[in-house]
Amino acid sequence: LAKTTQPISMDSYEGQEVNITCSHNNIATNDYITWYQQFPSQGPRFIIQGYKTKVTNEVASLFIPADRKSSTLSLPRVSLSDTAVYYCPFYNFNKFYFGSGTKLNVKP
Amino acid sequence: KAGVTQTPRYLIKTRGQQVTLSCSPISGHRSVSWYQQTPGQGLQFLFEYFSETQRNKGNFPGRFSGRQFSNSRSEMNVSTLELGDSALYLCASSPRDTYYEQYFGPGTRLTVT
């Protein structure tokens, strides 16, 4: 089954910029790329979506190369509260396949 | 707008029983999806409803079923509960024209003993 691939975990320190990369080898031509954030015992929260190039909102930036085979979620100056699991789900016919996500651990 | 609400938040059931979980989507959202989250399998898609019709179904046994009402509220039912059904069940709603942006509820924590 086609899916996305991302690192299992990452460590960072407060104040640093964090970049999480996801591989989208089988993304469909018309599909958008989305990222979600999940804290323990809560539902995932939509962070950002994009189709190509760069998208920025108040939370994060999303970089998508021209071939759209990957994407990079950039979190500027992370804080302890950014410790969470980040997902780049694969989307196929109204179904999201979330996978295991990337567990980001921000240290003081 | 109020967010997605799920009831109950916590539930303890015995193996062999059945359970019904409820989800109220954000006002105006017509698509409701259900997910199961466990430490071992992660977040897995169960099914999606739109305008009272099931449009998609994940790879789960027939013991898992759902329905959607005319007001877009949804319920999912699990019959003949097994220990492995212990999980966090999440409901998400999305507006008609932005499937990629899903709004999740807090989930129902089901424990099967």
GROMACS .gro file of N, CA, C and O in nm, chain A residues 30-32 34 36 38 41 43-44 46 49 87 91 93-96 98-99, chain B residues 35 37 42-43 45 48 55-57 88 90 99-102 104-106 109:
model
  152
   30ASN      N    1  -0.335   1.540  -0.816
   30ASN     CA    2  -0.425   1.644  -0.766
   30ASN      C    3  -0.428   1.657  -0.614
   30ASN      O    4  -0.496   1.744  -0.562
   31ASP      N    5  -0.358   1.570  -0.544
   31ASP     CA    6  -0.367   1.570  -0.398
   31ASP      C    7  -0.280   1.677  -0.334
   31ASP      O    8  -0.169   1.704  -0.379
   32TYR      N    9  -0.329   1.733  -0.227
   32TYR     CA   10  -0.252   1.825  -0.146
   32TYR      C   11  -0.171   1.748  -0.041
   32TYR      O   12  -0.200   1.632  -0.011
   34THR      N   13  -0.058   1.749   0.351
   34THR     CA   14  -0.102   1.807   0.478
   34THR      C   15  -0.015   1.756   0.592
   34THR      O   16   0.045   1.649   0.583
   36TYR      N   17  -0.022   1.720   1.032
   36TYR     CA   18  -0.101   1.727   1.153
   36TYR      C   19  -0.009   1.712   1.274
   36TYR      O   20   0.096   1.652   1.267
   38GLN      N   21  -0.018   1.601   1.696
   38GLN     CA   22  -0.098   1.534   1.798
   38GLN      C   23  -0.026   1.533   1.932
   38GLN      O   24   0.088   1.486   1.941
   41SER      N   25  -0.315   1.180   2.422
   41SER     CA   26  -0.457   1.170   2.463
   41SER      C   27  -0.545   1.278   2.400
   41SER      O   28  -0.651   1.312   2.454
   43GLY      N   29  -0.693   1.435   1.997
   43GLY     CA   30  -0.701   1.410   1.854
   43GLY      C   31  -0.599   1.493   1.779
   43GLY      O   32  -0.556   1.598   1.827
   44PRO      N   33  -0.558   1.449   1.660
   44PRO     CA   34  -0.464   1.529   1.579
   44PRO      C   35  -0.522   1.665   1.545
   44PRO      O   36  -0.644   1.682   1.538
   46PHE      N   37  -0.491   1.979   1.263
   46PHE     CA   38  -0.442   2.023   1.133
   46PHE      C   39  -0.346   2.140   1.151
   46PHE      O   40  -0.376   2.235   1.224
   49GLN      N   41  -0.132   2.290   0.500
   49GLN     CA   42  -0.142   2.213   0.378
   49GLN      C   43  -0.085   2.294   0.262
   49GLN      O   44  -0.082   2.417   0.266
   87TYR      N   45   0.242   1.424   1.188
   87TYR     CA   46   0.204   1.331   1.082
   87TYR      C   47   0.197   1.403   0.947
   87TYR      O   48   0.150   1.517   0.938
   91TYR      N   49  -0.309   1.050   0.149
   91TYR     CA   50  -0.450   1.068   0.121
   91TYR      C   51  -0.487   0.992  -0.005
   91TYR      O   52  -0.424   1.006  -0.108
   93PHE      N   53  -0.852   0.862  -0.200
   93PHE     CA   54  -0.996   0.844  -0.212
   93PHE      C   55  -1.068   0.868  -0.079
   93PHE      O   56  -1.135   0.780  -0.025
   94ASN      N   57  -1.050   0.986  -0.027
   94ASN     CA   58  -1.117   1.028   0.097
   94ASN      C   59  -1.075   0.949   0.220
   94ASN      O   60  -1.147   0.948   0.319
   95LYS      N   61  -0.964   0.881   0.212
   95LYS     CA   62  -0.911   0.813   0.330
   95LYS      C   63  -0.774   0.871   0.362
   95LYS      O   64  -0.693   0.893   0.273
   96PHE      N   65  -0.751   0.892   0.490
   96PHE     CA   66  -0.619   0.934   0.535
   96PHE      C   67  -0.547   0.816   0.598
   96PHE      O   68  -0.602   0.747   0.683
   98PHE      N   69  -0.245   0.766   0.829
   98PHE     CA   70  -0.159   0.850   0.912
   98PHE      C   71  -0.023   0.789   0.943
   98PHE      O   72   0.072   0.859   0.970
   99GLY      N   73  -0.010   0.661   0.946
   99GLY     CA   74   0.117   0.602   0.983
   99GLY      C   75   0.149   0.629   1.130
   99GLY      O   76   0.061   0.662   1.209
  143TYR      N   77  -1.160   0.693   1.330
  143TYR     CA   78  -1.028   0.632   1.335
  143TYR      C   79  -1.012   0.557   1.467
  143TYR      O   80  -1.071   0.594   1.568
  145GLN      N   81  -0.703   0.442   1.726
  145GLN     CA   82  -0.561   0.463   1.755
  145GLN      C   83  -0.517   0.372   1.869
  145GLN      O   84  -0.574   0.375   1.979
  150GLY      N   85  -0.093   0.240   1.562
  150GLY     CA   86  -0.102   0.381   1.527
  150GLY      C   87  -0.244   0.423   1.498
  150GLY      O   88  -0.340   0.362   1.545
  151LEU      N   89  -0.257   0.524   1.415
  151LEU     CA   90  -0.388   0.582   1.382
  151LEU      C   91  -0.438   0.519   1.253
  151LEU      O   92  -0.380   0.537   1.147
  153PHE      N   93  -0.764   0.429   0.982
  153PHE     CA   94  -0.893   0.473   0.931
  153PHE      C   95  -0.996   0.360   0.942
  153PHE      O   96  -0.970   0.247   0.901
  156GLU      N   97  -1.577   0.645   0.665
  156GLU     CA   98  -1.614   0.784   0.645
  156GLU      C   99  -1.756   0.790   0.594
  156GLU      O  100  -1.799   0.710   0.510
  163ARG      N  101  -1.902   0.627   0.252
  163ARG     CA  102  -1.832   0.641   0.126
  163ARG      C  103  -1.705   0.557   0.121
  163ARG      O  104  -1.663   0.514   0.014
  164ASN      N  105  -1.644   0.539   0.236
  164ASN     CA  106  -1.518   0.464   0.240
  164ASN      C  107  -1.511   0.381   0.367
  164ASN      O  108  -1.566   0.420   0.470
  165LYS      N  109  -1.439   0.272   0.356
  165LYS     CA  110  -1.426   0.184   0.471
  165LYS      C  111  -1.283   0.136   0.478
  165LYS      O  112  -1.222   0.101   0.375
  196LEU      N  113  -0.813   0.428   2.154
  196LEU     CA  114  -0.872   0.561   2.149
  196LEU      C  115  -0.945   0.572   2.015
  196LEU      O  116  -0.883   0.553   1.910
  198LEU      N  117  -1.131   0.801   1.753
  198LEU     CA  118  -1.136   0.942   1.717
  198LEU      C  119  -1.232   0.964   1.602
  198LEU      O  120  -1.239   0.886   1.508
  207TYR      N  121  -1.142   1.836   0.203
  207TYR     CA  122  -1.127   1.705   0.267
  207TYR      C  123  -0.996   1.694   0.343
  207TYR      O  124  -0.985   1.621   0.439
  208TYR      N  125  -0.894   1.767   0.298
  208TYR     CA  126  -0.763   1.753   0.358
  208TYR      C  127  -0.757   1.810   0.499
  208TYR      O  128  -0.673   1.772   0.578
  209GLU      N  129  -0.845   1.903   0.527
  209GLU     CA  130  -0.844   1.970   0.657
  209GLU      C  131  -0.950   1.904   0.744
  209GLU      O  132  -1.069   1.931   0.731
  210GLN      N  133  -0.905   1.816   0.830
  210GLN     CA  134  -0.996   1.745   0.918
  210GLN      C  135  -0.984   1.798   1.060
  210GLN      O  136  -0.875   1.826   1.108
  212PHE      N  137  -1.049   1.705   1.442
  212PHE     CA  138  -1.068   1.588   1.526
  212PHE      C  139  -1.131   1.624   1.660
  212PHE      O  140  -1.108   1.731   1.715
  213GLY      N  141  -1.209   1.529   1.710
  213GLY     CA  142  -1.261   1.542   1.844
  213GLY      C  143  -1.159   1.491   1.945
  213GLY      O  144  -1.050   1.445   1.906
  214PRO      N  145  -1.192   1.496   2.074
  214PRO     CA  146  -1.098   1.453   2.179
  214PRO      C  147  -1.085   1.302   2.190
  214PRO      O  148  -0.993   1.252   2.252
  217ARG      N  149  -1.195   0.695   2.490
  217ARG     CA  150  -1.100   0.592   2.534
  217ARG      C  151  -1.181   0.469   2.575
  217ARG      O  152  -1.251   0.472   2.675
   0.00000   0.00000   0.00000
